[in-house]
Coordinates of C-alpha atoms and ligand atoms in Angstrom, one line a residue:
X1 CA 111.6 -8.6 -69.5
X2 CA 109.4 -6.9 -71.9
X3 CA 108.2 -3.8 -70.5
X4 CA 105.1 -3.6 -72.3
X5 CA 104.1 -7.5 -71.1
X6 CA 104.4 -5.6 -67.3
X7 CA 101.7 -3.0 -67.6
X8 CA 99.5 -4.8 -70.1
X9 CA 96.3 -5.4 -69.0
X10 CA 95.7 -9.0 -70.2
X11 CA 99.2 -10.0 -69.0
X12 CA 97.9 -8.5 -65.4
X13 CA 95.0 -10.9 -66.0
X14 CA 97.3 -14.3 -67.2
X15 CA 99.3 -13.6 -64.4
X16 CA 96.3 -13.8 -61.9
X17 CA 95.5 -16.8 -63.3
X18 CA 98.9 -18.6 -63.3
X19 CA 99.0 -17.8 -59.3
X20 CA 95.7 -19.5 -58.9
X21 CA 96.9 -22.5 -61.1
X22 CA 97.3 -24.5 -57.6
X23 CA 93.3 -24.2 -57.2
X24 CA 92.7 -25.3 -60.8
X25 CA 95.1 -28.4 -60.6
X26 CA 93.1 -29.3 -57.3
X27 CA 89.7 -28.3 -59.5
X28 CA 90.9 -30.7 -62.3
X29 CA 90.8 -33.7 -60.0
X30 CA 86.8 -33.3 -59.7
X31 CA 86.2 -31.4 -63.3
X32 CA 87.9 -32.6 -65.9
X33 CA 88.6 -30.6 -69.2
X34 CA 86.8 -32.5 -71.4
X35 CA 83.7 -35.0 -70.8
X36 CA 81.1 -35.4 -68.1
X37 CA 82.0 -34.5 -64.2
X38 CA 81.6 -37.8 -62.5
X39 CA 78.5 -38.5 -60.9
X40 CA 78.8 -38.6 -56.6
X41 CA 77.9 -41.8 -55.9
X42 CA 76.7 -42.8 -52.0
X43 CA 75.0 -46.0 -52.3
X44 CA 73.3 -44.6 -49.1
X45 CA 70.4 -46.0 -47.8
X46 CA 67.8 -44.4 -46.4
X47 CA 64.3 -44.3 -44.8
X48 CA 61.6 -42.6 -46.8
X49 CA 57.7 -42.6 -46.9
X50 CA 56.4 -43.8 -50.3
X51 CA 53.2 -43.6 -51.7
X52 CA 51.7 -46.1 -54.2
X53 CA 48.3 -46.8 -54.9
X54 CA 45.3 -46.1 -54.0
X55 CA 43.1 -45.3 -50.5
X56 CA 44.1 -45.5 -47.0
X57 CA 47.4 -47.7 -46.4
X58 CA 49.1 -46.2 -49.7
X59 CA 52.1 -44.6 -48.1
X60 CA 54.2 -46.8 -46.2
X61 CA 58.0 -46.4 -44.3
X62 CA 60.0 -48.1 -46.1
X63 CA 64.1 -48.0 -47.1
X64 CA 65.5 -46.8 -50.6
X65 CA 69.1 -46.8 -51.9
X66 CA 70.2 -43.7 -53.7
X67 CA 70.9 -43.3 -57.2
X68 CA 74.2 -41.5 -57.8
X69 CA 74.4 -38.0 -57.7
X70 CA 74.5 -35.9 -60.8
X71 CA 74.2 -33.1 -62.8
X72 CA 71.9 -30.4 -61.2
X73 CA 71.2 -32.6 -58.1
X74 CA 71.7 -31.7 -54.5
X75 CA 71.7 -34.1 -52.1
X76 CA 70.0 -32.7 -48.7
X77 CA 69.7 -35.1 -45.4
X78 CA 66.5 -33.6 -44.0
X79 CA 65.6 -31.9 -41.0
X80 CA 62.7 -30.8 -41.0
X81 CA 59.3 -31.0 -43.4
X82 CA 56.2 -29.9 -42.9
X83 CA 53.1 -31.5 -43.2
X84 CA 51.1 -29.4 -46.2
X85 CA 47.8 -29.6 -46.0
X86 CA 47.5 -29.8 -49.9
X87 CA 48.9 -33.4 -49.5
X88 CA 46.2 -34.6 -47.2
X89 CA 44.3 -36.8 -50.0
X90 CA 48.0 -37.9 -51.3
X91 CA 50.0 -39.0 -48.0
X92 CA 46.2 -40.6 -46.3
X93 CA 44.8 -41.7 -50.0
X94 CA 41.1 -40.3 -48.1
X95 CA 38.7 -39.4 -50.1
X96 CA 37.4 -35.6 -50.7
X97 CA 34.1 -35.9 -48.4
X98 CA 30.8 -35.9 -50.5
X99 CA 28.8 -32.1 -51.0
X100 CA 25.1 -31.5 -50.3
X101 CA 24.7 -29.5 -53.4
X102 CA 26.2 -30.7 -56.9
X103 CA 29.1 -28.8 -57.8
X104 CA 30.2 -28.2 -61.7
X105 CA 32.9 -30.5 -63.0
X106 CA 36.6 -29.1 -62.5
X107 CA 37.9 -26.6 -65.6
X108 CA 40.7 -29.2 -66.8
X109 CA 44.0 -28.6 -67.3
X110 CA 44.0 -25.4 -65.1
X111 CA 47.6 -25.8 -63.4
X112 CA 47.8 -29.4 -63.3
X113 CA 50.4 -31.2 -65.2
X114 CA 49.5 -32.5 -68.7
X115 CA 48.4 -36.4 -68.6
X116 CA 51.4 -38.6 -69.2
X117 CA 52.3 -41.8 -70.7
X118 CA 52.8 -42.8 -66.8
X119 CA 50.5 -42.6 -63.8
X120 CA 51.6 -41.2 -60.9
X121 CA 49.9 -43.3 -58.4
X122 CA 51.9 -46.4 -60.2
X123 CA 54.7 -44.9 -59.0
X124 CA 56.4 -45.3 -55.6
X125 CA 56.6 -41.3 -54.7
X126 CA 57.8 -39.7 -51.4
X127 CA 55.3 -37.3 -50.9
X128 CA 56.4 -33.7 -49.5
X129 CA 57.1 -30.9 -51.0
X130 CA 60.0 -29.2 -49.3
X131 CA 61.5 -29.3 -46.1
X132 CA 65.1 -28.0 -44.8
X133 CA 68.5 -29.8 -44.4
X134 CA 72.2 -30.2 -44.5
X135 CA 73.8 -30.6 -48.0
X136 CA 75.8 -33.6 -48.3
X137 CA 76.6 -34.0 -51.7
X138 CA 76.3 -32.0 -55.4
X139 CA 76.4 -32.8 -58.1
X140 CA 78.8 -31.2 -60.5
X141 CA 77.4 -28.6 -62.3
X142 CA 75.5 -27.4 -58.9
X143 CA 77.1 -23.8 -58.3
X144 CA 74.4 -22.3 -55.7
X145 CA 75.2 -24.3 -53.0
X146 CA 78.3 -26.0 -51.2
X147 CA 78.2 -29.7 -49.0
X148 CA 77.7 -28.7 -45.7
X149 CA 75.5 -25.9 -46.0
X150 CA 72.2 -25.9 -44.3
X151 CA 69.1 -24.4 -47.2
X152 CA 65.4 -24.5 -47.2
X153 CA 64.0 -27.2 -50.2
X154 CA 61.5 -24.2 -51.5
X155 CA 58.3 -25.8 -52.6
X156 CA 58.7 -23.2 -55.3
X157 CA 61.4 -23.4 -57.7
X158 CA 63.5 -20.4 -58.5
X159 CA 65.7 -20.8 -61.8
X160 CA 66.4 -16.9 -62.5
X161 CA 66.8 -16.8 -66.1
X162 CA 63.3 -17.5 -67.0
X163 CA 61.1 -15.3 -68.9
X164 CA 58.8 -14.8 -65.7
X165 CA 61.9 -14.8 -63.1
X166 CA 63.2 -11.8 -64.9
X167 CA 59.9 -10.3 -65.5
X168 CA 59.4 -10.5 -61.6
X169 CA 57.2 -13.2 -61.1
X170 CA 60.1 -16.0 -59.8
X171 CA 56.6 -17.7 -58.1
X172 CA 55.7 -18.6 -61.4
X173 CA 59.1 -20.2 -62.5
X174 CA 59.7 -22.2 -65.5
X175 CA 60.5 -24.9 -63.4
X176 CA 57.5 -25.0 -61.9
X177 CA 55.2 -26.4 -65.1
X178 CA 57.9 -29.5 -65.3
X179 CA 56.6 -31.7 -61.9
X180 CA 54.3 -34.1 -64.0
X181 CA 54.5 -37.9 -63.6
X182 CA 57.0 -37.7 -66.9
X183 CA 58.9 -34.9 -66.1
X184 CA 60.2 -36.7 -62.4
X185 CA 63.7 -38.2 -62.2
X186 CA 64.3 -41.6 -60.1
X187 CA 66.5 -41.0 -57.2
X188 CA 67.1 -44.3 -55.6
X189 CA 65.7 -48.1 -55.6
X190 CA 63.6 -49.9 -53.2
X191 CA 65.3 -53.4 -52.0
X192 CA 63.2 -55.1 -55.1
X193 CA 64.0 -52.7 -57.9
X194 CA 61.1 -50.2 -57.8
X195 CA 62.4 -46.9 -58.5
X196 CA 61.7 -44.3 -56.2
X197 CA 60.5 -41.0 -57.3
X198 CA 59.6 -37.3 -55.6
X199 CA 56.5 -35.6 -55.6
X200 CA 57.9 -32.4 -57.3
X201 CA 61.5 -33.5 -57.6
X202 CA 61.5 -32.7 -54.0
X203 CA 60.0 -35.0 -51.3
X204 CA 60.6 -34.2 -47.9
X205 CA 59.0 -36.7 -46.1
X206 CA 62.2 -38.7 -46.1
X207 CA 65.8 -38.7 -44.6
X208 CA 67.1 -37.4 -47.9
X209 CA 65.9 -34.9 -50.8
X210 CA 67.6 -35.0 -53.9
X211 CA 66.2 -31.5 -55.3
X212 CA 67.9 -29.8 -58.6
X213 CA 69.5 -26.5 -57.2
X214 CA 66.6 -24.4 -58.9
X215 CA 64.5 -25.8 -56.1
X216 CA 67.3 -25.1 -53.9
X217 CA 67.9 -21.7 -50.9
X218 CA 71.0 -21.5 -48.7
X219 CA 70.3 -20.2 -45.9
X220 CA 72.4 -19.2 -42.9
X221 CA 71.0 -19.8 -39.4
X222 CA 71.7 -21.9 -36.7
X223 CA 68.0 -21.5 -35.3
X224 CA 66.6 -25.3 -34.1
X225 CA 65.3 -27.7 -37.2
X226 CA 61.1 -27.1 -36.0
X227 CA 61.5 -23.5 -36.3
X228 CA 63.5 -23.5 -39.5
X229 CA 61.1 -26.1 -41.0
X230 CA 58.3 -23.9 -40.1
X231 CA 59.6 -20.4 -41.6
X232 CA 60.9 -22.1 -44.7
X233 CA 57.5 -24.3 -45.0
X234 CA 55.7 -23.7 -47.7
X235 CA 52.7 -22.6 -45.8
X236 CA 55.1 -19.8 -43.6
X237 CA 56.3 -18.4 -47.3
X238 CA 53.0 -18.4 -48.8
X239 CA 51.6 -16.6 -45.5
X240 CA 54.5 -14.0 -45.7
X241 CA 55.2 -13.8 -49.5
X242 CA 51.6 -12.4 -49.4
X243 CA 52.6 -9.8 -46.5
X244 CA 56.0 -9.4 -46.0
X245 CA 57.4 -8.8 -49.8
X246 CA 56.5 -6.9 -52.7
X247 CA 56.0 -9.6 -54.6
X248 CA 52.2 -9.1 -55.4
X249 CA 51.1 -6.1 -53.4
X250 CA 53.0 -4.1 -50.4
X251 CA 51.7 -3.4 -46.7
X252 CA 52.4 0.3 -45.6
X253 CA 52.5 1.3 -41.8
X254 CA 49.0 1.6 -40.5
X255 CA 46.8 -0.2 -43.2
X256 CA 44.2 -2.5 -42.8
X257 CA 44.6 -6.1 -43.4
X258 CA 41.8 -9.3 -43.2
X259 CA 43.3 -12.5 -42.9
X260 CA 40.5 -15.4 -43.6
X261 CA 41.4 -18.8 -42.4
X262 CA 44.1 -19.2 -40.0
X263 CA 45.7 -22.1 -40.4
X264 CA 49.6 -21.9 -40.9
X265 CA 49.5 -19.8 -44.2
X266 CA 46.9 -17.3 -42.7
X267 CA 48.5 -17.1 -38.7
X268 CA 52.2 -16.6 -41.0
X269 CA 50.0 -13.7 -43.2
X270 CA 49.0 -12.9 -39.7
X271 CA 52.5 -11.9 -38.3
X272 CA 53.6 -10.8 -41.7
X273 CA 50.7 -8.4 -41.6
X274 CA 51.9 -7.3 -37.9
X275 CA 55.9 -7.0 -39.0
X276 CA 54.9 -5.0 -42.5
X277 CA 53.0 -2.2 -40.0
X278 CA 49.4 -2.9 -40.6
X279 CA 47.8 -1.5 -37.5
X280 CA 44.3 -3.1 -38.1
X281 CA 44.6 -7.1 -38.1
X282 CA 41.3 -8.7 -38.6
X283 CA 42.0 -12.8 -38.7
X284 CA 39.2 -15.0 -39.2
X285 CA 38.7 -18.8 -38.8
X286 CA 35.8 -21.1 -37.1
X287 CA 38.2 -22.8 -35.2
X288 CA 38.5 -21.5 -31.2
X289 CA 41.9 -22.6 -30.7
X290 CA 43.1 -20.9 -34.0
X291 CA 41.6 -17.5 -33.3
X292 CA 43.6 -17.4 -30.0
X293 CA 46.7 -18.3 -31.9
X294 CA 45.9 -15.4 -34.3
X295 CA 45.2 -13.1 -31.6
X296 CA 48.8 -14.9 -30.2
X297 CA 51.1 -13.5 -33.1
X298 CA 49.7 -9.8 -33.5
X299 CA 45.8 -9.6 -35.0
X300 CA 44.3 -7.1 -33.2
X301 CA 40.7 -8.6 -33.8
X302 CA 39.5 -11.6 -34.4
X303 CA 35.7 -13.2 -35.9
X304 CA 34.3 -16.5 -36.3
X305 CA 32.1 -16.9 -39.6
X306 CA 29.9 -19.2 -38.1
X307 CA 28.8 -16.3 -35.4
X308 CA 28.9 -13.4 -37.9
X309 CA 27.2 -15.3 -40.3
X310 CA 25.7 -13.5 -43.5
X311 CA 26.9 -10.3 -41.3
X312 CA 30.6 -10.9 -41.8
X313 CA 31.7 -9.1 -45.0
X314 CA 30.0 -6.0 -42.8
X315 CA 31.9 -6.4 -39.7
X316 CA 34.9 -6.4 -41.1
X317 CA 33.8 -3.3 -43.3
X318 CA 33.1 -1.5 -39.9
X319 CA 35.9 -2.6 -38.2
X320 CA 37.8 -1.1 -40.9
X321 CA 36.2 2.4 -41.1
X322 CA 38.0 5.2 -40.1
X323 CA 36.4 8.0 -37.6
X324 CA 35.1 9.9 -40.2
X325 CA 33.7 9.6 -44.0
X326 CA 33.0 12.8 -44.2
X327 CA 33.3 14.3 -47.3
X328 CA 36.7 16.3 -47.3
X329 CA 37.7 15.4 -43.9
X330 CA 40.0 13.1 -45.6
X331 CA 37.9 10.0 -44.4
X332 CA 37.2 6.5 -46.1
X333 CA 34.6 6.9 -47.9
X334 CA 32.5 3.1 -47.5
X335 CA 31.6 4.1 -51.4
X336 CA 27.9 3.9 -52.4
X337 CA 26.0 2.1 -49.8
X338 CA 28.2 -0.1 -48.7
X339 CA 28.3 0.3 -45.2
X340 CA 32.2 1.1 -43.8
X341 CA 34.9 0.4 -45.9
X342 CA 36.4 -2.7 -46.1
X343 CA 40.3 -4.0 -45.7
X344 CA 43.4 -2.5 -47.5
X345 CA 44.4 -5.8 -48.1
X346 CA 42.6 -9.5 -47.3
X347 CA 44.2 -12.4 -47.9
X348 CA 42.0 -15.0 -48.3
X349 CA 43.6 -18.5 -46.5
X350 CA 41.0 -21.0 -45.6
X351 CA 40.7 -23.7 -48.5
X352 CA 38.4 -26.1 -49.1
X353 CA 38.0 -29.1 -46.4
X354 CA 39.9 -32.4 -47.6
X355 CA 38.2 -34.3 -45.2
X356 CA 36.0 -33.4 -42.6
X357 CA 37.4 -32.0 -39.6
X358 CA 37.5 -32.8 -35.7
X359 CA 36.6 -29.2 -34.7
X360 CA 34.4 -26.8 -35.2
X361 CA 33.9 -26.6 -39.1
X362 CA 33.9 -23.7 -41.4
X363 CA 30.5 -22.5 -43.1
X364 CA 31.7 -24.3 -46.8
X365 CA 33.4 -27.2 -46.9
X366 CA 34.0 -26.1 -51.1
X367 CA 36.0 -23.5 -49.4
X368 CA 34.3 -21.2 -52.4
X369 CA 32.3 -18.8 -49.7
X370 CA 35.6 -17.9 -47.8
X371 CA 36.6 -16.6 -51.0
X372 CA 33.6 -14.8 -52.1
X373 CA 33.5 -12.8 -48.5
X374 CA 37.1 -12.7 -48.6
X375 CA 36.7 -10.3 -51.7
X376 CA 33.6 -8.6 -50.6
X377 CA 35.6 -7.5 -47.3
X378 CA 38.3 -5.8 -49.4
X379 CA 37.9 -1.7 -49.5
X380 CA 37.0 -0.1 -52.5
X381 CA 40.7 0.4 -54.9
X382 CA 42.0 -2.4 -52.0
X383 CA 44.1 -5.5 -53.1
X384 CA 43.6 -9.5 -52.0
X385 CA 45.7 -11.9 -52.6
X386 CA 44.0 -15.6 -52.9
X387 CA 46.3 -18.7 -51.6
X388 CA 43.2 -21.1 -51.0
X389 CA 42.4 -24.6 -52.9
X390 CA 38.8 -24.7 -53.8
X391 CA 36.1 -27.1 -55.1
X392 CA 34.4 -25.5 -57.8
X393 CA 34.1 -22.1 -59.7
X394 CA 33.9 -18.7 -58.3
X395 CA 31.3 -16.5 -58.9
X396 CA 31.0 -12.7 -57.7
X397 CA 29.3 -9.4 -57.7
X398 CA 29.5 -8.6 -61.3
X399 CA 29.8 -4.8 -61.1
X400 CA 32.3 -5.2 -58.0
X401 CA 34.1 -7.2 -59.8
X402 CA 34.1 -5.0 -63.2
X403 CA 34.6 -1.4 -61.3
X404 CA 35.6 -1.9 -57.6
X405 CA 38.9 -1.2 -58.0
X406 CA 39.6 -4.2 -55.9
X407 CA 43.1 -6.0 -57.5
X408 CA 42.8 -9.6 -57.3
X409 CA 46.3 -11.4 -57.0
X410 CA 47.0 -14.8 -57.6
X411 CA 50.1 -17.2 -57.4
X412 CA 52.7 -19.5 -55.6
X413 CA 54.1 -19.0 -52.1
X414 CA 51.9 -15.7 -51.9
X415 CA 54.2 -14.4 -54.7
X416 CA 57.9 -14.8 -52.8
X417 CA 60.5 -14.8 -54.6
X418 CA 62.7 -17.6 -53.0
X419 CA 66.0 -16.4 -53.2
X420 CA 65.3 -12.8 -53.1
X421 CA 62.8 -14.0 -49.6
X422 CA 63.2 -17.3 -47.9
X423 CA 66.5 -15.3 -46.4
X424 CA 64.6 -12.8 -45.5
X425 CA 62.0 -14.6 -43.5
X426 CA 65.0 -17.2 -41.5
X427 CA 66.1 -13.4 -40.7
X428 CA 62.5 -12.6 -39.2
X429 CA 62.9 -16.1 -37.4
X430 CA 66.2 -15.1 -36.0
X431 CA 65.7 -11.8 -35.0
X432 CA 62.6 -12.9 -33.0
X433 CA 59.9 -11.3 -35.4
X434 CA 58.3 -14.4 -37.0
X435 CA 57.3 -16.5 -34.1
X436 CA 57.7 -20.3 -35.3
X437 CA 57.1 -22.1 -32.2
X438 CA 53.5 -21.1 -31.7
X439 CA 52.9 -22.3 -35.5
X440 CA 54.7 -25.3 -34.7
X441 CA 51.9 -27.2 -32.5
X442 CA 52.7 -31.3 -33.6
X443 CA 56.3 -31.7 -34.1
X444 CA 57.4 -35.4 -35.0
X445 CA 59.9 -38.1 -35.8
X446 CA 59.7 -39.4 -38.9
X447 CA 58.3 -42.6 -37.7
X448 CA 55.1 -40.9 -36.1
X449 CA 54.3 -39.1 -39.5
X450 CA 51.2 -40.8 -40.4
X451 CA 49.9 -39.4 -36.7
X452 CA 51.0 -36.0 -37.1
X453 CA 49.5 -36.1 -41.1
X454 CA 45.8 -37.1 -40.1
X455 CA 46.2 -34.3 -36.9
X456 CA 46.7 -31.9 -39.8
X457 CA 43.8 -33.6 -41.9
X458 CA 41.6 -33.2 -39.0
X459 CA 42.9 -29.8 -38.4
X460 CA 43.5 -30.5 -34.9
X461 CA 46.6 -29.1 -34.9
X462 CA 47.7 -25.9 -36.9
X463 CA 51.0 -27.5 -38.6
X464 CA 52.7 -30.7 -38.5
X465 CA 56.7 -30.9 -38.6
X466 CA 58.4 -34.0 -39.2
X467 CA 62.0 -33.9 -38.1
X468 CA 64.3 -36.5 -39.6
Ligands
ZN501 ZN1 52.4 -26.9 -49.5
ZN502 ZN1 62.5 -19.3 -63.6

């Protein structure tokens, strides 16, 4: 034997790799050296709401046969999904309800995908946008997941290699801009030919997903399918991305936090809020039956605009003012006149009505007021973090605005960084810290989606789960 082949380096290395050889013979069955992996092919069919058209009636049960398998694709047999709000006018094809006043047109092109050759109400769409499951099959050049594990579908894609992934803003992946009507894939066929497409590449609202893995989180938990649909919702990540990560601004022990609107982004901002330390919790929402929720999962005060009225941005400045602003007593200064001082952080979560709801109703249906008091609340060199659809343009205090020191931040899932967070918050669900059941008020089969969808519209229920 040559003596030098026995302490070489590279020879330690071939070695290595000739005592694995039995794992790349059994590799070479599924890869093969040269050409395209095979695609995995199911033929499975399976029942999926699909949207088409226009108005009430336009998404319907109906069953689909998948497409084979490849590439990036993971194939996910749901288990839970829940029901976003933002998909009201999509999933019940209901009309945005008429304003008194006339409001300016929409700024085009802000966020939305660029108009395509193809319309996307032509196309037979599940609707969804996330949801968790059990991987059943991947295609072959999928490496973050395996079959069989369970992962959240993250309404936010995550690619890592972007410019804005590795600049620290994963929210704003890449990905994320390619989820027009020309940019989706077909994933199966309806019994006459249609092709069936996903809102997002994702869906949700079916028994299976077919998400590429950007889109895709492992995650490790045996917790039930409600609660793990609820944590890994994209209303739960939005709620804690915005409290519960460094992704756009960090809660320290004892700081001050607003929450405004408390549906299921602002009641998870809520307990994010309570688990990151903040001491004062101020959530607001019009809705009774919310505020008890809020009050439920750790705010320790809670205000209903309609009561407070033009008198809410100063409420929650007092409630926020520290014993003393005297002048080297090391107090919170309110700064000028402002009477108190106004949140460390506010996260602004009510949103614009998309139809008009069943219970007590919010000052502004634009959803453009919540966000103007939301930033008057915020303390002087304070941060708030915006997560809220609104009709129309925002306008506010000019001089605030130019030299409050208040830092706006804006962006997906309240700035979480899916894989670096969605683990993180199933670990908050597991170790009893992120209450998910409370959220969780209309949990349904997939059959009764349409029922749980219009509670949601109606916002007489906080969040809707459909379990597959
Ligand atoms: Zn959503
Ligand atoms: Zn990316």
């Amino acid at each position: 034997m040559d003596k030098k082949r026995t302490i070489s380096r590279r020879n330690l290395l071939r070695d290595s790799a000739a005592a694995a050889a039995g794992g790349a013979a059994l590799l070479a069955q599924v890869r093969p050296a040269s050409g395209q992996a095979p695609a995995v092919v199911t033929g499975q069919r399976f029942k999926a709401w699909i949207s088409r058209g226009t108005g009430p009636g336009r998404t319907t049960l109906k069953e689909a046969t998948l497409r084979p398998i490849t590439g990036r694709q993971v194939l996910v047999r749901t288990e839970a999904t829940n029901l976003c709000y933002t998909l009201v006018p999509a999933v019940l094809g209901l009309p945005l309800p008429a304003l008194g006043t006339p409001q300016p047109p929409p700024v085009a092109g802000a966020l939305a995908a660029p108009p395509g050759t193809r319309r996307i109400n032509d196309m037979a769409v599940i609707q969804g946008h996330g949801g968790v499951g059990i991987v059943e099959a991947v295609g072959p050049e999928v490496r973050r997941v395996q079959v069989g594990d369970r992962v959240c579908v993250s309404g936010t894609p995550h690619c890592g290699a972007c410019y804005r992934c590795l600049r620290g803003r994963s929210d704003m992946c890449q990905f994320l801009s390619a989820i027009g009507a020309d940019d989706l894939v077909a994933i199966g066929d309806l019994a006459d030919g249609t092709p069936v497409y996903q809102n997002s590449h994702i869906g949700g609202l079916a028994e299976y997903m077919v998400p590429p893995e950007e889109w895709v989180v492992p995650i490790f938990t045996t917790k039930p399918a409600a609660e793990v649909g609820m944590v890994c919702g994209c209303t739960s990540i939005a709620g804690l991305g915005a409290t519960a990560t460094h992704g756009l601004t960090a809660i320290e022990p004892a700081m001050s936090v607003a929450v405004v609107g408390c549906g299921p982004i602002g009641l998870s901002a809520v307990q994010g809020a309570r688990i990151s330390g903040a001491t004062t919790i101020i959530a607001i929402d019009p809705v009774r039956a919310r505020r008890e929720v809020a009050l439920a999962v750790g705010a320790t005060h809670v205000l209903d605009p309609n009561a407070e009225g033009d008198g809410l941005v100063d409420k929650v400045r007092s409630l926020t003012t520290w014993p003393t602003d005297r002048l080297w007593a090391g107090g919170r200064n309110p700064g000028g006149r402002r009477p108190g001082s106004g949140a460390d952080l506010v996260v602004e979560a009510a949103g614009l009505d998309a139809v008009t709801p069943r219970v007590e109703r919010g000052p502004d249906p634009t959803g453009i007021l919540a966000m103007q008091q939301a930033y008057r609340m915020t303390a002087l060199g304070g941060h708030i973090v915006t997560t809220g659809l609104v009709r129309g343009d925002i306008s506010l205090p000019g001089n605030l605005f130019s030299f409050g020191g208040i830092t706006h931040h804006s962006g997906q899932a309240g700035g979480c960084s899916p894989m670096r967070d969605i683990p993180r918050f199933v670990e908050l669900l597991e170790k009893g810290q992120f209450d998910a059941r409370t959220l969780a008020t209309a949990v349904v089969p997939l059959e009764r989606l349409l029922e749980a969808y219009e509670a949601v519209a109606y916002r007489t229920t906080i969040t809707g789960i459909m379990t597959a």
